[in-house]
Tab-separated table of C-alpha atoms in Angstrom:
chain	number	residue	atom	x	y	z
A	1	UNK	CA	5.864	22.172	-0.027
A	2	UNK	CA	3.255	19.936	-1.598
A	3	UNK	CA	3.892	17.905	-4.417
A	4	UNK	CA	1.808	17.588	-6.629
A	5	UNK	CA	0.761	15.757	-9.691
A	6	UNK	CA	-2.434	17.437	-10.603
A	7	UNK	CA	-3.015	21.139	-12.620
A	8	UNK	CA	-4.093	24.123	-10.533
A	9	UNK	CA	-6.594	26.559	-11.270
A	10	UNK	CA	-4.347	29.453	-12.786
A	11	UNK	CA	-2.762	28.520	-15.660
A	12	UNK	CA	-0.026	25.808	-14.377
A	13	UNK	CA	-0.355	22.693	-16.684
A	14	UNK	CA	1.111	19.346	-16.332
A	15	UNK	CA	4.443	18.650	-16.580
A	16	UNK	CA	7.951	17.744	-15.391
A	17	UNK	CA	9.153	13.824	-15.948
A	18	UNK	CA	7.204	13.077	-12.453
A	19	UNK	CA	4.811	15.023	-13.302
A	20	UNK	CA	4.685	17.290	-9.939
A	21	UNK	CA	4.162	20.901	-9.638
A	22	UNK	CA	5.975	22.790	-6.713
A	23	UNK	CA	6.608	26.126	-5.851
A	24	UNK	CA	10.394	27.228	-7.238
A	25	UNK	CA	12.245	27.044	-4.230
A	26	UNK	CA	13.343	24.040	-2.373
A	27	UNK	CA	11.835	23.366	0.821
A	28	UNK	CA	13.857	22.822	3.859
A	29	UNK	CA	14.378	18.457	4.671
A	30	UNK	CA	15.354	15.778	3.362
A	31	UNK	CA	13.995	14.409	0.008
A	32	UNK	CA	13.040	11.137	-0.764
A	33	UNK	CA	13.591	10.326	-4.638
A	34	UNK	CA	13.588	7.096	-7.087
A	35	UNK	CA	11.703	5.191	-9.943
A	36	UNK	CA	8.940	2.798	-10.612
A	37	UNK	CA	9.380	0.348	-12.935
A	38	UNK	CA	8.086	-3.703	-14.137
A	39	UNK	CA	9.476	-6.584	-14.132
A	40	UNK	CA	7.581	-9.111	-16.667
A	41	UNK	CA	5.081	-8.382	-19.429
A	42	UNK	CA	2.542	-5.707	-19.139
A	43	UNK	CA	-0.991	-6.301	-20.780
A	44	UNK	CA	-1.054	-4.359	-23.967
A	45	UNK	CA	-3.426	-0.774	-23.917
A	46	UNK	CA	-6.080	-1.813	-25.914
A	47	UNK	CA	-7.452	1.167	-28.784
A	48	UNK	CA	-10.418	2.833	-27.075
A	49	UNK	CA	-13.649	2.932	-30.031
A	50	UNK	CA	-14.856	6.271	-29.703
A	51	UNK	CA	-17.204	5.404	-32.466
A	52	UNK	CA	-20.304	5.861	-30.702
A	53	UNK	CA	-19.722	9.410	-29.861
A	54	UNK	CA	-18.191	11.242	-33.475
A	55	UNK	CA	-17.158	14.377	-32.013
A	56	UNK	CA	-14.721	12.594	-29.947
A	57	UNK	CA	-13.737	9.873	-32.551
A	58	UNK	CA	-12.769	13.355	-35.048
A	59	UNK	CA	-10.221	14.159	-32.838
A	60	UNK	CA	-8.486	10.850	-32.236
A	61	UNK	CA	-8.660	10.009	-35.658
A	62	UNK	CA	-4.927	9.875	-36.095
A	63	UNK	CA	-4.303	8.238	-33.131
A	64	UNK	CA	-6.941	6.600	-31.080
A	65	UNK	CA	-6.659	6.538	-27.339
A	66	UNK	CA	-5.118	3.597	-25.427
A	67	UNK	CA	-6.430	2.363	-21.870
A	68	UNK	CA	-4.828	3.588	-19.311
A	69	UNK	CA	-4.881	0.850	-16.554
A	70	UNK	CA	-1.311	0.031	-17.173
A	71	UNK	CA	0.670	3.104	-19.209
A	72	UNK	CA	4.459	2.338	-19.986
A	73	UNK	CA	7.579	4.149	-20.346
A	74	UNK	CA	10.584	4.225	-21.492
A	75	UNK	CA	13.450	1.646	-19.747
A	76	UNK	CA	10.456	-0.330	-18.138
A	77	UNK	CA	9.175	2.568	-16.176
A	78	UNK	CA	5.245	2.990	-14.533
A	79	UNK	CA	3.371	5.606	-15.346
A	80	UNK	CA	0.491	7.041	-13.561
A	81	UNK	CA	1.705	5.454	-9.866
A	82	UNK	CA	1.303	7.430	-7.052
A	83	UNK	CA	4.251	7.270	-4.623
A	84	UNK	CA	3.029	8.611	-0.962
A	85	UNK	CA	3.580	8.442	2.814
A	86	UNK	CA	1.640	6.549	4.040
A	87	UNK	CA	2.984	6.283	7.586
A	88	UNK	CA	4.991	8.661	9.668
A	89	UNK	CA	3.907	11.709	8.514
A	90	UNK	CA	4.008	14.684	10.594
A	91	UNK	CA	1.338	16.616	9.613
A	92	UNK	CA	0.346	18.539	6.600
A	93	UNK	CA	-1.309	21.788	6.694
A	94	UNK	CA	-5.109	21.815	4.915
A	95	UNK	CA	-4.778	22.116	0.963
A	96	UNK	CA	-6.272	25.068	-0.197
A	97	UNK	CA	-5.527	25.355	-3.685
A	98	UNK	CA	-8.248	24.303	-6.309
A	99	UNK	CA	-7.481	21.433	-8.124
A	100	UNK	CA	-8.839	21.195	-11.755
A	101	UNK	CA	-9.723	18.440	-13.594
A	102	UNK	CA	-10.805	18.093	-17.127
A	103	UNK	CA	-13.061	16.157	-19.720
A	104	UNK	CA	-11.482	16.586	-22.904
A	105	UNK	CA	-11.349	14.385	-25.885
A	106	UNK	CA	-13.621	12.162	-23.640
A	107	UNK	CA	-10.787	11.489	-21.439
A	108	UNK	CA	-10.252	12.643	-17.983
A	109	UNK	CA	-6.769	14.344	-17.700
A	110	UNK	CA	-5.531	13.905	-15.548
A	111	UNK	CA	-6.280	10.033	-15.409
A	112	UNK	CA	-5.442	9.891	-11.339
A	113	UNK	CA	-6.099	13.207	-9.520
A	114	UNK	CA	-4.734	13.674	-6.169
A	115	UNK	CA	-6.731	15.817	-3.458
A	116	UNK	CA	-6.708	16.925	0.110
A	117	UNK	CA	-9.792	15.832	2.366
A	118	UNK	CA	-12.105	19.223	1.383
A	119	UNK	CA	-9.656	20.735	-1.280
A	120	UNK	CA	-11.946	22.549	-3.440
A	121	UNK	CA	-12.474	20.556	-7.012
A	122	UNK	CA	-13.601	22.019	-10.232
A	123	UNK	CA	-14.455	19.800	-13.105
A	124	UNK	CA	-14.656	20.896	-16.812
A	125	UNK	CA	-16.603	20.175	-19.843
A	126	UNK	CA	-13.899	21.463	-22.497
A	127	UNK	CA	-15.767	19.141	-25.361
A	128	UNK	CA	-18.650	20.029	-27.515
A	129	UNK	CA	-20.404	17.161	-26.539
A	130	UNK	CA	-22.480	16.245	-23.025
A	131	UNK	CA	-20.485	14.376	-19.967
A	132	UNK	CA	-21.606	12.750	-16.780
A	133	UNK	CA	-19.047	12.199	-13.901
A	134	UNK	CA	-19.846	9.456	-11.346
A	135	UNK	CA	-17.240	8.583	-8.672
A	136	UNK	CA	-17.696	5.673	-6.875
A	137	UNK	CA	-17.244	6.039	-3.522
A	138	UNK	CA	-17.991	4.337	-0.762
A	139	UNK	CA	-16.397	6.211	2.530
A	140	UNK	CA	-17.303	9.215	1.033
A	141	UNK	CA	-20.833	10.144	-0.439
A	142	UNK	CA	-21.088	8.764	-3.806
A	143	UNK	CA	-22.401	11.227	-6.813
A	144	UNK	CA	-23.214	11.539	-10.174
A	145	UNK	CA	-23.880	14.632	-12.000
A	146	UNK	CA	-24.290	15.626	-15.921
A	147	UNK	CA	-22.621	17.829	-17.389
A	148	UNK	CA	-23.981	19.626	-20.905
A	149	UNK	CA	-21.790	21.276	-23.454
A	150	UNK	CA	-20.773	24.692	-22.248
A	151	UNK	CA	-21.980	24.329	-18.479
A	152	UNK	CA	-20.167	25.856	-15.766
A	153	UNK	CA	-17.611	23.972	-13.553
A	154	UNK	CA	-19.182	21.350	-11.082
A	155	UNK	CA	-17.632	22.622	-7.778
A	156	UNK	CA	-16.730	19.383	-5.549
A	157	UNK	CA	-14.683	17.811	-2.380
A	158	UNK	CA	-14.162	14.555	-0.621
A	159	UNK	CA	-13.844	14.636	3.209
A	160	UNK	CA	-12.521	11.240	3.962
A	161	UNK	CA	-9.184	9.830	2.917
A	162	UNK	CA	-10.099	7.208	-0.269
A	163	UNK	CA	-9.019	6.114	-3.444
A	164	UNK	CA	-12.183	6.663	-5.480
A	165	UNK	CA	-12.749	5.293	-9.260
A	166	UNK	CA	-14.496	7.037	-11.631
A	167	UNK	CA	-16.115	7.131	-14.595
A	168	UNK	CA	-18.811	8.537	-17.309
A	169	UNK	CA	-22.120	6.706	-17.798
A	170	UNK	CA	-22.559	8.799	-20.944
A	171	UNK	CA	-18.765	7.367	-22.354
A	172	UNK	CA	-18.401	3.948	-20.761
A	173	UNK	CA	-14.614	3.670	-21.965
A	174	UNK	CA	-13.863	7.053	-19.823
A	175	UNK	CA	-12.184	5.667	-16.505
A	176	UNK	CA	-10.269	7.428	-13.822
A	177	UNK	CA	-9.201	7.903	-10.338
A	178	UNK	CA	-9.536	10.323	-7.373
A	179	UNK	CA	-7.176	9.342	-4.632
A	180	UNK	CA	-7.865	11.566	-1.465
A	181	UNK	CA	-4.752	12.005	1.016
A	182	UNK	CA	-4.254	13.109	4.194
A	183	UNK	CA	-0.232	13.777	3.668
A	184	UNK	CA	0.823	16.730	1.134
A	185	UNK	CA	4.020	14.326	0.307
A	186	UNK	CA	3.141	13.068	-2.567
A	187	UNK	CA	3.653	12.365	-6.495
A	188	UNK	CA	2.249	10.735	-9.563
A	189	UNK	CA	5.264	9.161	-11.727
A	190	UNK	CA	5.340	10.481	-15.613
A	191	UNK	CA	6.233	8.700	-18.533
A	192	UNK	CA	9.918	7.760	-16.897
A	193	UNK	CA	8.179	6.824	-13.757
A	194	UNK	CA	10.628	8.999	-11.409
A	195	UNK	CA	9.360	10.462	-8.688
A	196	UNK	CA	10.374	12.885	-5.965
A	197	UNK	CA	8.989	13.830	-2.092
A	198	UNK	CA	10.592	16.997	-0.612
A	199	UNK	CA	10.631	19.214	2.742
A	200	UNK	CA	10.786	15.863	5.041
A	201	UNK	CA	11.578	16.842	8.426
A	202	UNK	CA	13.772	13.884	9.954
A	203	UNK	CA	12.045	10.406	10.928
A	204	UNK	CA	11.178	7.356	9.434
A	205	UNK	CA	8.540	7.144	6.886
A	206	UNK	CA	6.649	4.330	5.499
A	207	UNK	CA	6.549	5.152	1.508
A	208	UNK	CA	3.704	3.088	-0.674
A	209	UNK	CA	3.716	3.219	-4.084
A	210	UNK	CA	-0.010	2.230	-5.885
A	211	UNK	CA	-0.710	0.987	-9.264
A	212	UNK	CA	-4.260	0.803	-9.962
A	213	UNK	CA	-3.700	-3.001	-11.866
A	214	UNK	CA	-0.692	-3.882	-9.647
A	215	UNK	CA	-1.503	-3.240	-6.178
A	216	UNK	CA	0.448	-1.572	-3.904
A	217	UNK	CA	4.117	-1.844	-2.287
A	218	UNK	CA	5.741	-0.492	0.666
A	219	UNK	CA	9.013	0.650	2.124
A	220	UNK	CA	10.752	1.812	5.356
A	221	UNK	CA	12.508	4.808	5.038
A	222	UNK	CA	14.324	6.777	7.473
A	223	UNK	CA	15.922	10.501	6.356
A	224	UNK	CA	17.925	13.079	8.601
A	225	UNK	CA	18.694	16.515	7.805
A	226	UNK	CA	18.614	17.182	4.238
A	227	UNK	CA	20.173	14.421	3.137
A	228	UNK	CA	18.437	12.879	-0.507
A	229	UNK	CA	17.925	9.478	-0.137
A	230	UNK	CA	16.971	7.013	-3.145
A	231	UNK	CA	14.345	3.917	-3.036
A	232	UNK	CA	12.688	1.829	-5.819
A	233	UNK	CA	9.458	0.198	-6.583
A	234	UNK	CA	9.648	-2.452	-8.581
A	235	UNK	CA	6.115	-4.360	-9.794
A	236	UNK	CA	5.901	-7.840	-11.162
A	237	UNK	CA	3.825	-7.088	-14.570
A	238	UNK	CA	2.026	-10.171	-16.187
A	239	UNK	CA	0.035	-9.884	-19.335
A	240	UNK	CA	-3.569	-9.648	-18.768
């Protein structure tokens, strides 16, 4: 079972605390499970002036958009961390589902995308305004394509595992993330920063949790049957 933090083409939207998106039943193996919180203070989201671009400043009015470096939760909690295996992995069969990812409201949602090496990627224009998406790669081939109001999906795929920034020339505050894995076992923490891998056949995994701000931390973990056990990732915040 892949878990998955990202919305696929057909209708399935985010959601869930972890935000992950599985099929209904359980898969066989043991389940690693926990939270990621801070310890500290966390730089404060600055507001994001949309003033420059109108259409997108209408519909933030209300509220404007925060940065999204460093999003908090509830009891202390991380959001936006992805929580992988990074070692120990017994192999994960090719992703074939198309991932989607929007520009709407001159944001990307999600804000840290999670893909297979060449799972198919479709990004949208959903505003009535023009967009340009330029990921910065460097182990994969770096690109940067327009995209005009009402134009049809850029079709896309990374080859090589890599944690690829991105943003818009046109909208300098919109930021993001592609993070290419070779492992389906997987998750990108919510607002309450819980997360969950399933269907781990037994071994000992390495499991590294990554904060774009924070860095990254790493635990030993060894599972049997389909036993659930818990770990924690705890980040030292400071406040800029």
């Amino acid at each position: 079972m892949r878990v998955r933090d990202l919305m696929l083409v057909g209708g399935v939207g985010l959601g869930g605390t972890a935000m992950m998106i599985g099929r209904a039943a359980t898969p066989p193996g043991a389940t690693i499970s926990g939270k990621v919180t801070f310890t500290g203070t966390p730089p404060k989201m600055k507001p994001i002036d949309m003033a420059k671009e109108p259409f997108c400043a209408r519909l933030h009015a209300a509220a404007p958009v925060l940065t999204e470096n460093v999003t908090t939760g509830p009891s202390d909690a991380l959001r936006w961390v992805l929580v992988y295996v990074s070692a120990g992995d017994q192999g994960s069969a090719p992703a074939t589902e198309t991932v989607r990812l929007d520009q709407k409201g001159c944001q990307y949602i999600p804000h840290v995308l999670v893909v297979q090496p060449n799972q198919p990627l479709d990004i949208y224009n959903d505003d009535s305004t023009s967009h340009n998406i330029h990921p910065l790669a460097k182990v994969n081939a770096e690109w940067n394509k327009s995209q005009p109001i009402g134009a049809p999906p850029i079709h896309a795929k990374w080859e090589s595992p890599e944690f690829i920034p991105v943003k818009c020339n046109v909208h300098p505050w919109m930021h993001g993330w592609h993070l290419v894995l070779t492992t389906s076992h997987y998750a990108v923490t919510g607002e309450d920063g819980a997360f969950r891998l399933q269907g781990l056949p037994p071994g000992k995994y390495t499991i590294t949790a990554w904060q774009e701000q924070f860095g990254t931390q790493s635990q030993d973990v060894t599972v049997t049957g389909s036993e659930t056990k818990s770990v924690s990732f705890v980040f030292k915040a400071t406040p800029y």
